[in-house]
Amino acid sequence: MYTFGSRVRYSETDEYGKLPLTGIMNYLQDCSTFQSEDNGLGVAYFIDRHKAWWLSSWQIIVDRYPTLGEEIIISTWPYDFKGFYGYRNFTVCDREGNYLVRANSVWFLFDTDKGRPAKIEADDIRGYGTTWEKPLDMEYAPRKIEVPDQYEASAPVTVGKHHIDTNHHVNNSKYVEIAREVLPDGMEVSELRVEYKKAAVFGDAVYPRVSKTEEGYVVSLCDEQGAAYAVIWLRGTTERI
C-alpha cells in the first residue's frame, strides 16, 4: 500500500466548502502517480519505453465529502495484473481512519508506437513486488455502463488546453468535470462510475447526452457522429450531505 497525507485547501473546495468530486479524483490519480514515480515506474520511465498506463474505468463511492481544512489520508494499492489490465484500489480516510472515499479502477497498458494495448511484462510492474494485496472490501460494479436509449442533448464543449494531460489527451477527471456541468445544480454525487471509450484531444468537440435514471444520471460524452469518448454514471441526491 502507498499512502500520503494532505489537508483540504480553500483553492480545492467548492461553493459548499467541500472537496468536490473532481478534486477527489485528482487526489486518487495523484496517489497512484506518486507510487509509480517513487518505485521507478513513473511517467518518464514509460515514455522512454513508448508505453503508458491508460484508465479504462472508475468506480468511486463517496461516504462523506472532505471539508475545508480537514486532514486526509489517501491510499492506493494494485491488487491484480492480468494480460494488459491492471486493477487498483483507493481509499481516502479521515484522521481517525474512517472511510471518506472507496474506489476501484481498471487500467490497461498501452503501446504508444503501435497504438494498441500491450501485454504486461515483468519489468512493467517490478516496483510493486511479487505478491498483491487483497482487494478492498466493497461492492464492485461492472466495468461496462448501460446507456439508456432516451437522452437530452446539451451544447457541445470544445476541448481546450486546460483539459489535456501528459498523454496529450483529455485527463480522466476532466470528462467528469464536463459531465457535472450538465447536471442539476446542487446534486450531491454518492457514487460515480466512468467507462472510458476513446481519447478526446485538443480541439475535439464533445457532445454531452444526458439520460435521467431511477438512480441518478448517465452522461455520454460523444463525438459528432455519436461515438462515446466516455460514459459517466452518477448516483446522487439534490439534498447535500
Short mmCIF file of C-alpha atoms in Angstrom, two decimals:
data_model
loop_
_atom_site.label_atom_id
_atom_site.label_comp_id
_atom_site.label_asym_id
_atom_site.label_seq_id
_atom_site.Cartn_x
_atom_site.Cartn_y
_atom_site.Cartn_z
CA MET A 1 0.00 0.00 0.00
CA TYR A 2 1.15 3.52 -0.81
CA THR A 3 -0.09 6.40 1.36
CA PHE A 4 0.30 10.15 1.58
CA GLY A 5 -1.34 12.78 3.74
CA SER A 6 -2.80 16.14 2.81
CA ARG A 7 -5.12 18.88 4.03
CA VAL A 8 -8.06 20.17 2.01
CA ARG A 9 -7.11 23.60 0.71
CA TYR A 10 -9.50 26.51 0.16
CA SER A 11 -8.46 26.57 -3.50
CA GLU A 12 -9.69 22.97 -3.84
CA THR A 13 -13.15 23.44 -2.34
CA ASP A 14 -16.49 24.12 -3.99
CA GLU A 15 -19.16 26.65 -3.03
CA TYR A 16 -20.18 24.44 -0.10
CA GLY A 17 -16.66 24.36 1.38
CA LYS A 18 -16.14 20.71 0.43
CA LEU A 19 -13.68 18.91 -1.79
CA PRO A 20 -15.67 18.31 -5.00
CA LEU A 21 -15.90 15.06 -6.91
CA THR A 22 -13.22 16.04 -9.43
CA GLY A 23 -10.98 17.13 -6.57
CA ILE A 24 -11.33 13.66 -5.06
CA MET A 25 -10.45 12.11 -8.41
CA ASN A 26 -7.35 14.28 -8.66
CA TYR A 27 -6.16 13.09 -5.23
CA LEU A 28 -6.66 9.46 -6.24
CA GLN A 29 -4.86 9.98 -9.52
CA ASP A 30 -2.03 11.81 -7.76
CA CYS A 31 -1.66 8.99 -5.24
CA SER A 32 -1.17 6.30 -7.89
CA THR A 33 1.18 8.61 -9.82
CA PHE A 34 3.27 9.24 -6.68
CA GLN A 35 3.55 5.50 -6.08
CA SER A 36 4.67 4.88 -9.66
CA GLU A 37 7.20 7.74 -9.55
CA ASP A 38 8.62 6.60 -6.20
CA ASN A 39 9.12 2.99 -7.31
CA GLY A 40 10.84 3.94 -10.58
CA LEU A 41 7.88 3.22 -12.85
CA GLY A 42 6.72 6.78 -13.46
CA VAL A 43 5.68 8.77 -16.49
CA ALA A 44 9.21 9.29 -17.87
CA TYR A 45 10.03 5.57 -17.49
CA PHE A 46 7.13 4.54 -19.72
CA ILE A 47 7.60 7.38 -22.19
CA ASP A 48 11.14 6.09 -22.81
CA ARG A 49 9.66 2.64 -23.48
CA HIS A 50 6.84 4.01 -25.67
CA LYS A 51 4.17 2.84 -23.25
CA ALA A 52 1.59 4.40 -20.95
CA TRP A 53 -0.98 3.28 -18.39
CA TRP A 54 -4.43 4.39 -19.54
CA LEU A 55 -7.54 4.26 -17.41
CA SER A 56 -10.36 2.00 -18.53
CA SER A 57 -12.88 2.57 -15.73
CA TRP A 58 -13.59 4.12 -12.34
CA GLN A 59 -15.94 3.20 -9.54
CA ILE A 60 -15.86 5.76 -6.73
CA ILE A 61 -18.07 5.62 -3.63
CA VAL A 62 -18.21 8.78 -1.52
CA ASP A 63 -19.14 8.04 2.08
CA ARG A 64 -18.54 11.67 3.09
CA TYR A 65 -17.03 14.63 1.27
CA PRO A 66 -13.86 16.04 2.89
CA THR A 67 -14.27 19.61 4.12
CA LEU A 68 -12.14 22.74 4.10
CA GLY A 69 -9.05 22.36 6.26
CA GLU A 70 -9.65 18.69 7.02
CA GLU A 71 -6.62 16.42 7.20
CA ILE A 72 -6.99 13.38 4.94
CA ILE A 73 -5.01 10.23 4.17
CA ILE A 74 -5.01 8.95 0.59
CA SER A 75 -4.01 5.34 -0.08
CA THR A 76 -3.72 3.05 -3.09
CA TRP A 77 -2.57 -0.44 -3.99
CA PRO A 78 -2.66 -2.67 -7.08
CA TYR A 79 -4.34 -5.98 -6.35
CA ASP A 80 -4.03 -7.84 -9.66
CA PHE A 81 -2.50 -7.77 -13.14
CA LYS A 82 -3.89 -9.87 -16.00
CA GLY A 83 -2.97 -9.68 -19.68
CA PHE A 84 -2.74 -5.96 -20.36
CA TYR A 85 -5.05 -4.97 -17.46
CA GLY A 86 -4.06 -3.70 -14.02
CA TYR A 87 -6.51 -3.44 -11.11
CA ARG A 88 -6.08 -0.85 -8.37
CA ASN A 89 -8.00 0.19 -5.24
CA PHE A 90 -8.00 3.55 -3.49
CA THR A 91 -9.23 4.99 -0.19
CA VAL A 92 -9.45 8.42 1.37
CA CYS A 93 -9.72 8.40 5.16
CA ASP A 94 -10.01 10.99 7.92
CA ARG A 95 -7.52 11.25 10.81
CA GLU A 96 -9.37 8.55 12.74
CA GLY A 97 -9.17 6.11 9.83
CA ASN A 98 -12.83 6.34 8.82
CA TYR A 99 -13.52 5.91 5.13
CA LEU A 100 -14.45 9.06 3.27
CA VAL A 101 -13.95 7.56 -0.20
CA ARG A 102 -13.56 4.00 -1.52
CA ALA A 103 -12.68 3.33 -5.12
CA ASN A 104 -11.82 0.71 -7.68
CA SER A 105 -10.13 1.29 -11.02
CA VAL A 106 -9.18 -0.76 -14.08
CA TRP A 107 -6.18 0.28 -16.18
CA PHE A 108 -4.57 -1.07 -19.33
CA LEU A 109 -1.01 -0.82 -20.60
CA PHE A 110 -0.87 0.90 -23.99
CA ASP A 111 1.82 0.73 -26.68
CA THR A 112 2.04 4.33 -27.91
CA ASP A 113 4.00 3.36 -31.05
CA LYS A 114 1.69 0.60 -32.19
CA GLY A 115 -1.45 2.32 -30.96
CA ARG A 116 -2.83 -0.72 -29.17
CA PRO A 117 -2.83 -2.38 -25.73
CA ALA A 118 0.41 -4.08 -24.71
CA LYS A 119 0.79 -7.26 -22.68
CA ILE A 120 2.18 -6.51 -19.22
CA GLU A 121 5.75 -7.72 -18.78
CA ALA A 122 7.67 -8.31 -15.55
CA ASP A 123 9.65 -5.06 -15.88
CA ASP A 124 6.43 -3.06 -16.19
CA ILE A 125 5.37 -3.98 -12.64
CA ARG A 126 8.66 -4.87 -10.94
CA GLY A 127 8.30 -2.00 -8.45
CA TYR A 128 5.15 -3.50 -6.91
CA GLY A 129 6.71 -6.70 -5.58
CA THR A 130 5.71 -10.25 -6.42
CA THR A 131 2.53 -10.63 -4.37
CA TRP A 132 -0.55 -8.43 -4.41
CA GLU A 133 -2.60 -7.05 -1.57
CA LYS A 134 -6.21 -8.13 -1.18
CA PRO A 135 -8.95 -6.17 -2.95
CA LEU A 136 -10.83 -3.60 -0.89
CA ASP A 137 -13.99 -4.93 0.73
CA MET A 138 -16.68 -3.12 -1.28
CA GLU A 139 -19.49 -3.95 -3.69
CA TYR A 140 -17.88 -3.98 -7.13
CA ALA A 141 -19.90 -2.69 -10.06
CA PRO A 142 -19.47 -3.87 -13.67
CA ARG A 143 -16.95 -2.01 -15.78
CA LYS A 144 -19.45 -1.60 -18.62
CA ILE A 145 -22.19 1.02 -18.21
CA GLU A 146 -25.59 0.55 -19.83
CA VAL A 147 -26.60 3.63 -21.80
CA PRO A 148 -30.35 4.44 -22.00
CA ASP A 149 -31.89 5.00 -25.42
CA GLN A 150 -33.57 8.24 -24.35
CA TYR A 151 -31.45 11.32 -23.72
CA GLU A 152 -31.35 15.09 -23.88
CA ALA A 153 -28.55 16.69 -25.86
CA SER A 154 -26.56 19.53 -24.33
CA ALA A 155 -24.41 22.14 -26.04
CA PRO A 156 -21.06 20.80 -27.27
CA VAL A 157 -17.84 21.56 -25.40
CA THR A 158 -14.62 22.21 -27.29
CA VAL A 159 -11.57 20.55 -25.73
CA GLY A 160 -9.15 23.24 -24.59
CA LYS A 161 -5.56 23.20 -23.44
CA HIS A 162 -6.65 23.07 -19.78
CA HIS A 163 -8.26 19.65 -20.42
CA ILE A 164 -5.04 17.98 -21.65
CA ASP A 165 -2.53 15.93 -19.63
CA THR A 166 0.89 14.35 -20.31
CA ASN A 167 -0.70 11.71 -22.54
CA HIS A 168 -1.78 14.59 -24.83
CA HIS A 169 -5.47 13.82 -24.42
CA VAL A 170 -8.25 14.83 -22.06
CA ASN A 171 -7.39 13.98 -18.45
CA ASN A 172 -9.58 11.38 -16.76
CA SER A 173 -11.15 13.79 -14.27
CA LYS A 174 -11.91 16.41 -16.94
CA TYR A 175 -14.55 14.17 -18.53
CA VAL A 176 -16.37 14.14 -15.20
CA GLU A 177 -15.92 17.89 -14.90
CA ILE A 178 -17.66 18.31 -18.27
CA ALA A 179 -20.45 15.94 -17.23
CA ARG A 180 -21.06 17.74 -13.92
CA GLU A 181 -21.72 20.97 -15.80
CA VAL A 182 -24.83 19.48 -17.45
CA LEU A 183 -26.34 18.03 -14.25
CA PRO A 184 -28.76 19.80 -11.89
CA ASP A 185 -27.27 22.43 -9.59
CA GLY A 186 -26.64 21.19 -6.06
CA MET A 187 -26.60 17.49 -6.92
CA GLU A 188 -24.55 15.57 -4.35
CA VAL A 189 -23.00 12.51 -6.01
CA SER A 190 -22.64 9.50 -3.70
CA GLU A 191 -21.32 7.06 -6.31
CA LEU A 192 -19.60 7.57 -9.65
CA ARG A 193 -18.73 5.14 -12.41
CA VAL A 194 -16.85 6.05 -15.56
CA GLU A 195 -16.19 3.90 -18.61
CA TYR A 196 -13.57 5.40 -20.91
CA LYS A 197 -14.09 4.54 -24.57
CA LYS A 198 -11.63 6.61 -26.61
CA ALA A 199 -9.40 9.60 -26.04
CA ALA A 200 -10.52 13.13 -26.88
CA VAL A 201 -7.73 15.52 -27.85
CA PHE A 202 -7.24 19.27 -28.14
CA GLY A 203 -9.78 20.87 -30.47
CA ASP A 204 -12.27 17.99 -30.43
CA ALA A 205 -15.94 18.80 -29.89
CA VAL A 206 -17.59 16.82 -27.08
CA TYR A 207 -21.38 16.41 -27.22
CA PRO A 208 -22.98 15.55 -23.84
CA ARG A 209 -26.07 13.32 -23.91
CA VAL A 210 -27.89 13.29 -20.57
CA SER A 211 -30.21 10.44 -19.51
CA LYS A 212 -32.22 10.50 -16.27
CA THR A 213 -32.45 7.15 -14.49
CA GLU A 214 -34.07 5.87 -11.29
CA GLU A 215 -30.72 6.08 -9.53
CA GLY A 216 -29.43 9.34 -10.97
CA TYR A 217 -27.99 10.12 -14.38
CA VAL A 218 -25.98 8.66 -17.22
CA VAL A 219 -23.99 11.19 -19.25
CA SER A 220 -22.47 10.05 -22.55
CA LEU A 221 -19.78 12.37 -23.87
CA CYS A 222 -19.78 11.77 -27.61
CA ASP A 223 -18.16 12.91 -30.81
CA GLU A 224 -20.15 14.49 -33.64
CA GLN A 225 -21.11 11.04 -35.00
CA GLY A 226 -22.38 9.86 -31.62
CA ALA A 227 -19.47 7.59 -30.65
CA ALA A 228 -18.69 7.95 -26.95
CA TYR A 229 -15.42 9.24 -25.57
CA ALA A 230 -16.61 8.37 -22.06
CA VAL A 231 -19.78 7.25 -20.32
CA ILE A 232 -20.40 8.56 -16.81
CA TRP A 233 -22.91 7.05 -14.37
CA LEU A 234 -23.80 9.07 -11.28
CA ARG A 235 -25.94 8.19 -8.28
CA GLY A 236 -26.90 11.09 -6.04
CA THR A 237 -29.39 13.43 -4.48
CA THR A 238 -30.19 17.11 -4.66
CA GLU A 239 -30.12 17.20 -0.83
CA ARG A 240 -26.50 17.79 0.10
CA ILE A 241 -24.94 15.75 2.88
#
